[in-house]
Structures are given as C-alpha cells and as structure tokens.
Amino acid sequence: MPLFNEPLHVGRPNIGDRERLHARFDKLLCSRTLSNDGPFVKSLEAELTTYLGVKHCLAVCNATVGLEIAIRALDLRGEVILPSFTFPATAHAFAWLGVTPVFCDVDPTTHNIDPQAAERLITPRTTGIVGVHLWGNACDTDALANLADRHRLRLLYDAAHALGCAHRGRMIGNFGDAEVFSFHATKFVNAGEGGAIVTNDDLLAERMRRLRSFGLQGQHVAEVGTNAKMSELSAVMGLTNFESREDFIAANRANFFAYQAVLADIPGLRIISPTEQGRYNWQYVVVDVDAHEAGLSRDEVQAYLLAENVLAKRYFWPGCHRLPPYIQDGNQPPSLPATELLCDRLLQLPTGSAVSHKDIAKLGNFLRHLVTRRHKQAA
Ligand code: T4K
C-alpha cells in the first residue's frame, strides 16, 4: 500500500467560495454575455489594477499568449536575453514569434537571471531582456533596469509565479515595461486558464489592447492582431478565486512552515526560503537535494515519492537551453553552470489548500526515514 491512497499533487487547484462562484455563473448564463470585454473581465481587471497599484491591466487567455502580446507591442525582434531556468513557455513565446531566445545563467542563490551574465550576452541584435520572478522572488530589478537603460533595451517580466508578491514594498507588476501574470489552474489564484498583462505605460497599454483583439481600434482594424481575450467563464473563476487569495496565501504559508519544521534536520534536504521579507504568495515549496549529503539524488527522491503516490515536480528540468527546439544544427548548448546545478537538484513538493498538515507530517517522516535508511546502508 502506498503512503497516500489519493495522489498528492503539486499544483492542485485552489477553489474559492462555491456559492459566489455558482451565483456568478448563474448571472453569466442569464446575461448571455460570454466574451468580448464583458463585465466579469472588466471587474477582474479593475480588482487587479487596484491590488497591484498599476495603471493598466489586460486580462488575457493565458500567460504564454500574454507574453506574445507584450513581445509584439514592445517590438521585440532579433535576440532577447532570458533565463534558461524557467518554464518553456517563457522561451517559446519568443521563438513562436521568430525572436531568438538567448539563454542566460541565473544567480544560484535567488534562482533569477544574473544581470552581469546578461550584459555579457548583449550583441547588436539584442532588443530586450526578460526577467522571470521565479517562485515569486523578485529579480534584481534595479540592476536590470540599469542594464536596459544603458543599452537602450526593453525590459519585460514574466511574473507568472509572482501575483501577490512585493519587492522592497512595491508590488510586482510595477517593474520594467510590462509584466505578465498567469492564472493557470496550477497557480494559487486560477481562472482555469488565464493571465494578465500589466503596465504603467499608457501607449503600450493601448497597443496591447488592440493586439489582444484582432488589432481592432473601435470598429476598425488598425493593425494585425490576434485573439488573446479572456472569456467571461474564466473571469468568473478568476474573480472568485482572487477574492479568496488571502486564504490561499495563508494556507500556503502555513504549509511552508510545516514543511520547514519537518524537514529541518534531514541531512541533504534544504527548503528554499523567500529572498526577502514582506508580501509573498508561498505557492511553491522548493527543496534543494544535496545528493552527497542525503545519500540520494533528487531524481531518486522523486521516484521514491512517486511510489508513495506523491507527484513531486522537477521544475525546471531540463533547462530550456537543453530542449530540442533550442539545440539547433547540432550546436552544443551554452555553458550555464548555476542553471545546470539547480536543474539537477531542485524538487517541488505539494502544497496549496488541498494539502493538509497531516499529509506534510507523513511526507516529511517518510523523507526522514528514506535518508536515514540510506545513511545506515552506506555506513
Ligand atoms: N512562465 C512561467 C515562469 C510559468 O511557470 C508558466 C506556467 C508560464 C510562463 C505560462 O503560463 P500559462 O500560459 O500556463 O498561463 C504547469 C502549468 O501547466 C504551467 O502553467 C506552469 N507554468 C508550470 C510551472 O506548471 P505542468 O507541466 O507541471 O502541468 P501538469 O499538467 O503536469 O500539472 C501539474 C500538476 O497539477 C499535476 O500533478 C496535476 C495537477 N493539476 C493540474 C491541472 C491542470 C490538477 O490537479 N488539476 C488541473 O486542472 O505545468
């Protein structure tokens, strides 16, 4: 018998107040307005604008397409520098539009793009830099802004993980030219599928609004656009879940500290803490596995957990620079030592409102038993 009868997932969706959800769906069905800038999309955008303290918020169908809209609106071409240590969507958004992603190494402590390494990758073809606020930890926004200014580059942030996180007292969403959030099912605030682009730049917002809806300016097609609109169904889900955000954050936070306590003295397992105090969404529980100290590799730990019905994740393995579409013409992938290290060592454990402290205690004790047994075998 596995340790858990029901599988324990990373990314099990949080569900907000069901009564409100049902009431909103009823209203939606009665209204027969299902898309095209409907009232629920507008409400979600208004809520996010206030919460983040930004000037403009555009709800979109998902963060990947949100990135694509921002890429077009910022006129990014040629080469763009971005971290390899991210979900493939970050790189794909560029490659999809014919922009070459140039993969940069990350800072091994923050797991975010290393601005000095980024500077070394700038060529005459570079038009922009992309920071990913991984696990909700802010990038070095000052250094990146400085770099972008000095080289006249655009600066875009993939904030898919970072809703509800602040950097030095300022909400993420206010950095760079634009930032893109994800409301995918696995994010702590989900719309089923969805995302939002935010910016404080009026002209950019106007252009992105056009691009989101077939290039339409009023009734006229002003330029080539796409369809990146969020449906009213997603907005109902997003709005209702957004209202429960503080409950979800509290659950994530309590889970994080429960994991921290239970993993505290297990040799070779170290839980990664947020890089700064203050507002944080705690939506990923990231553990660094030191194979030498633990006596087991990250992949072995993952396999043992899987046998017990725990679907831990290897975000992000392999690094984007090692994915087949980015190894062209038999070229060797670039040397990104910090990225390689993190790709080989990090493991994400289940959290969110579907995970109980009892589950965490059981899982932690299992990991302790696993490492102790290995140490005894080695002695
Ligand atoms: N940038 C970054 C840095 C990102 O991390 C992401 C997405 C994006 C951009 C793009 O955002 P979107 O275009 O998606 O808005 C998941 C998500 O699919 C992906 O959105 C997310 N990042 C990434 C970190 O995680 P997978 O491959 O792990 O998904 P999957 O299907 O294995 O699901 C994970 C676990 O969640 C499973 O064990 C089952 C559980 N699950 C999943 C879904 C969809 C459920 O229990 N219910 C569900 O409905 O990528």
Tab-separated table of N, CA and C in Angstrom, residues 64 67-68 71 78 80 82-104 318-336:
chain	number	residue	atom	x	y	z
A	64	THR	N	1.158	32.682	-21.582
A	64	THR	CA	2.028	32.490	-22.753
A	64	THR	C	1.629	33.475	-23.853
A	67	LEU	N	2.503	36.970	-22.914
A	67	LEU	CA	3.895	37.325	-23.243
A	67	LEU	C	3.998	37.685	-24.728
A	68	GLU	N	3.322	36.916	-25.562
A	68	GLU	CA	3.386	37.173	-27.011
A	68	GLU	C	2.845	38.562	-27.356
A	71	ILE	N	5.431	41.040	-26.324
A	71	ILE	CA	6.593	40.984	-27.232
A	71	ILE	C	6.307	41.794	-28.502
A	78	GLY	N	14.948	40.191	-33.368
A	78	GLY	CA	16.349	39.758	-33.273
A	78	GLY	C	16.559	38.805	-32.122
A	80	VAL	N	16.661	38.201	-27.786
A	80	VAL	CA	16.237	38.658	-26.466
A	80	VAL	C	16.892	37.751	-25.429
A	82	LEU	N	17.165	35.940	-21.908
A	82	LEU	CA	16.259	35.467	-20.861
A	82	LEU	C	16.871	34.270	-20.149
A	83	PRO	N	16.392	33.986	-18.935
A	83	PRO	CA	16.975	32.850	-18.224
A	83	PRO	C	16.535	31.529	-18.844
A	84	SER	N	17.439	30.554	-18.787
A	84	SER	CA	17.079	29.214	-19.250
A	84	SER	C	16.290	28.499	-18.162
A	85	PHE	N	16.515	28.913	-16.918
A	85	PHE	CA	15.871	28.234	-15.790
A	85	PHE	C	14.472	28.809	-15.577
A	86	THR	N	13.535	28.326	-16.392
A	86	THR	CA	12.149	28.784	-16.359
A	86	THR	C	11.282	27.737	-17.049
A	87	PHE	N	9.986	27.913	-16.982
A	87	PHE	CA	9.077	27.037	-17.718
A	87	PHE	C	9.260	27.331	-19.216
A	88	PRO	N	9.218	26.312	-20.080
A	88	PRO	CA	9.486	26.543	-21.513
A	88	PRO	C	8.634	27.644	-22.140
A	89	ALA	N	7.460	27.923	-21.551
A	89	ALA	CA	6.580	28.956	-22.127
A	89	ALA	C	7.308	30.296	-22.301
A	90	THR	N	8.197	30.617	-21.378
A	90	THR	CA	8.893	31.917	-21.471
A	90	THR	C	9.669	31.983	-22.786
A	91	ALA	N	10.435	30.936	-23.058
A	91	ALA	CA	11.248	30.907	-24.282
A	91	ALA	C	10.378	30.733	-25.523
A	92	HIS	N	9.381	29.853	-25.405
A	92	HIS	CA	8.531	29.560	-26.565
A	92	HIS	C	7.815	30.811	-27.084
A	93	ALA	N	7.400	31.669	-26.178
A	93	ALA	CA	6.663	32.870	-26.607
A	93	ALA	C	7.504	33.661	-27.612
A	94	PHE	N	8.806	33.705	-27.372
A	94	PHE	CA	9.701	34.444	-28.281
A	94	PHE	C	9.931	33.653	-29.568
A	95	ALA	N	10.298	32.380	-29.400
A	95	ALA	CA	10.604	31.562	-30.573
A	95	ALA	C	9.391	31.503	-31.509
A	96	TRP	N	8.209	31.428	-30.928
A	96	TRP	CA	6.957	31.361	-31.700
A	96	TRP	C	6.822	32.571	-32.616
A	97	LEU	N	7.353	33.714	-32.150
A	97	LEU	CA	7.240	34.950	-32.930
A	97	LEU	C	8.514	35.248	-33.724
A	98	GLY	N	9.394	34.259	-33.802
A	98	GLY	CA	10.600	34.440	-34.621
A	98	GLY	C	11.684	35.268	-33.955
A	99	VAL	N	11.593	35.453	-32.641
A	99	VAL	CA	12.643	36.165	-31.902
A	99	VAL	C	13.538	35.099	-31.263
A	100	THR	N	14.855	35.281	-31.335
A	100	THR	CA	15.762	34.249	-30.823
A	100	THR	C	15.964	34.414	-29.316
A	101	PRO	N	15.587	33.387	-28.527
A	101	PRO	CA	15.900	33.475	-27.102
A	101	PRO	C	17.379	33.162	-26.872
A	102	VAL	N	18.067	34.060	-26.209
A	102	VAL	CA	19.482	33.837	-25.876
A	102	VAL	C	19.509	33.509	-24.386
A	103	PHE	N	19.930	32.286	-24.073
A	103	PHE	CA	19.778	31.805	-22.704
A	103	PHE	C	20.904	32.254	-21.792
A	104	CYS	N	20.485	32.774	-20.661
A	104	CYS	CA	21.412	33.377	-19.711
A	104	CYS	C	21.408	32.553	-18.429
A	318	PRO	N	14.593	19.551	-18.203
A	318	PRO	CA	15.919	20.174	-18.308
A	318	PRO	C	15.773	21.675	-18.501
A	319	GLY	N	16.860	22.406	-18.377
A	319	GLY	CA	16.821	23.839	-18.656
A	319	GLY	C	16.403	24.064	-20.106
A	320	CYS	N	15.807	25.219	-20.369
A	320	CYS	CA	15.345	25.487	-21.752
A	320	CYS	C	16.480	25.354	-22.763
A	321	HIS	N	17.708	25.704	-22.345
A	321	HIS	CA	18.837	25.652	-23.296
A	321	HIS	C	19.141	24.235	-23.740
A	322	ARG	N	18.559	23.246	-23.045
A	322	ARG	CA	18.792	21.848	-23.438
A	322	ARG	C	17.580	21.239	-24.139
A	323	LEU	N	16.539	22.020	-24.368
A	323	LEU	CA	15.351	21.480	-25.039
A	323	LEU	C	15.607	21.349	-26.543
A	324	PRO	N	15.123	20.259	-27.151
A	324	PRO	CA	15.425	20.025	-28.575
A	324	PRO	C	15.211	21.238	-29.492
A	325	PRO	N	14.125	22.013	-29.350
A	325	PRO	CA	13.975	23.110	-30.320
A	325	PRO	C	15.072	24.166	-30.230
A	326	TYR	N	15.792	24.186	-29.097
A	326	TYR	CA	16.797	25.246	-28.925
A	326	TYR	C	18.230	24.748	-29.132
A	327	ILE	N	18.345	23.470	-29.475
A	327	ILE	CA	19.691	22.978	-29.814
A	327	ILE	C	19.685	22.783	-31.319
A	328	GLN	N	20.017	23.863	-32.011
A	328	GLN	CA	19.891	23.811	-33.469
A	328	GLN	C	21.200	23.430	-34.158
A	329	ASP	N	21.048	22.781	-35.271
A	329	ASP	CA	22.187	22.427	-36.123
A	329	ASP	C	23.278	21.690	-35.333
A	330	GLY	N	22.854	20.878	-34.371
A	330	GLY	CA	23.832	20.100	-33.606
A	330	GLY	C	24.731	20.946	-32.732
A	331	ASN	N	24.372	22.228	-32.496
A	331	ASN	CA	25.200	23.091	-31.640
A	331	ASN	C	25.200	22.589	-30.207
A	332	GLN	N	26.293	22.808	-29.516
A	332	GLN	CA	26.343	22.497	-28.092
A	332	GLN	C	25.520	23.542	-27.342
A	333	PRO	N	24.755	23.126	-26.318
A	333	PRO	CA	24.067	24.149	-25.519
A	333	PRO	C	25.088	25.037	-24.805
A	334	PRO	N	24.731	26.290	-24.511
A	334	PRO	CA	25.691	27.155	-23.826
A	334	PRO	C	26.003	26.626	-22.426
A	335	SER	N	27.126	27.052	-21.890
A	335	SER	CA	27.515	26.601	-20.553
A	335	SER	C	26.838	27.504	-19.515
A	336	LEU	N	25.933	26.922	-18.738
A	336	LEU	CA	25.181	27.694	-17.735
A	336	LEU	C	25.277	26.933	-16.406
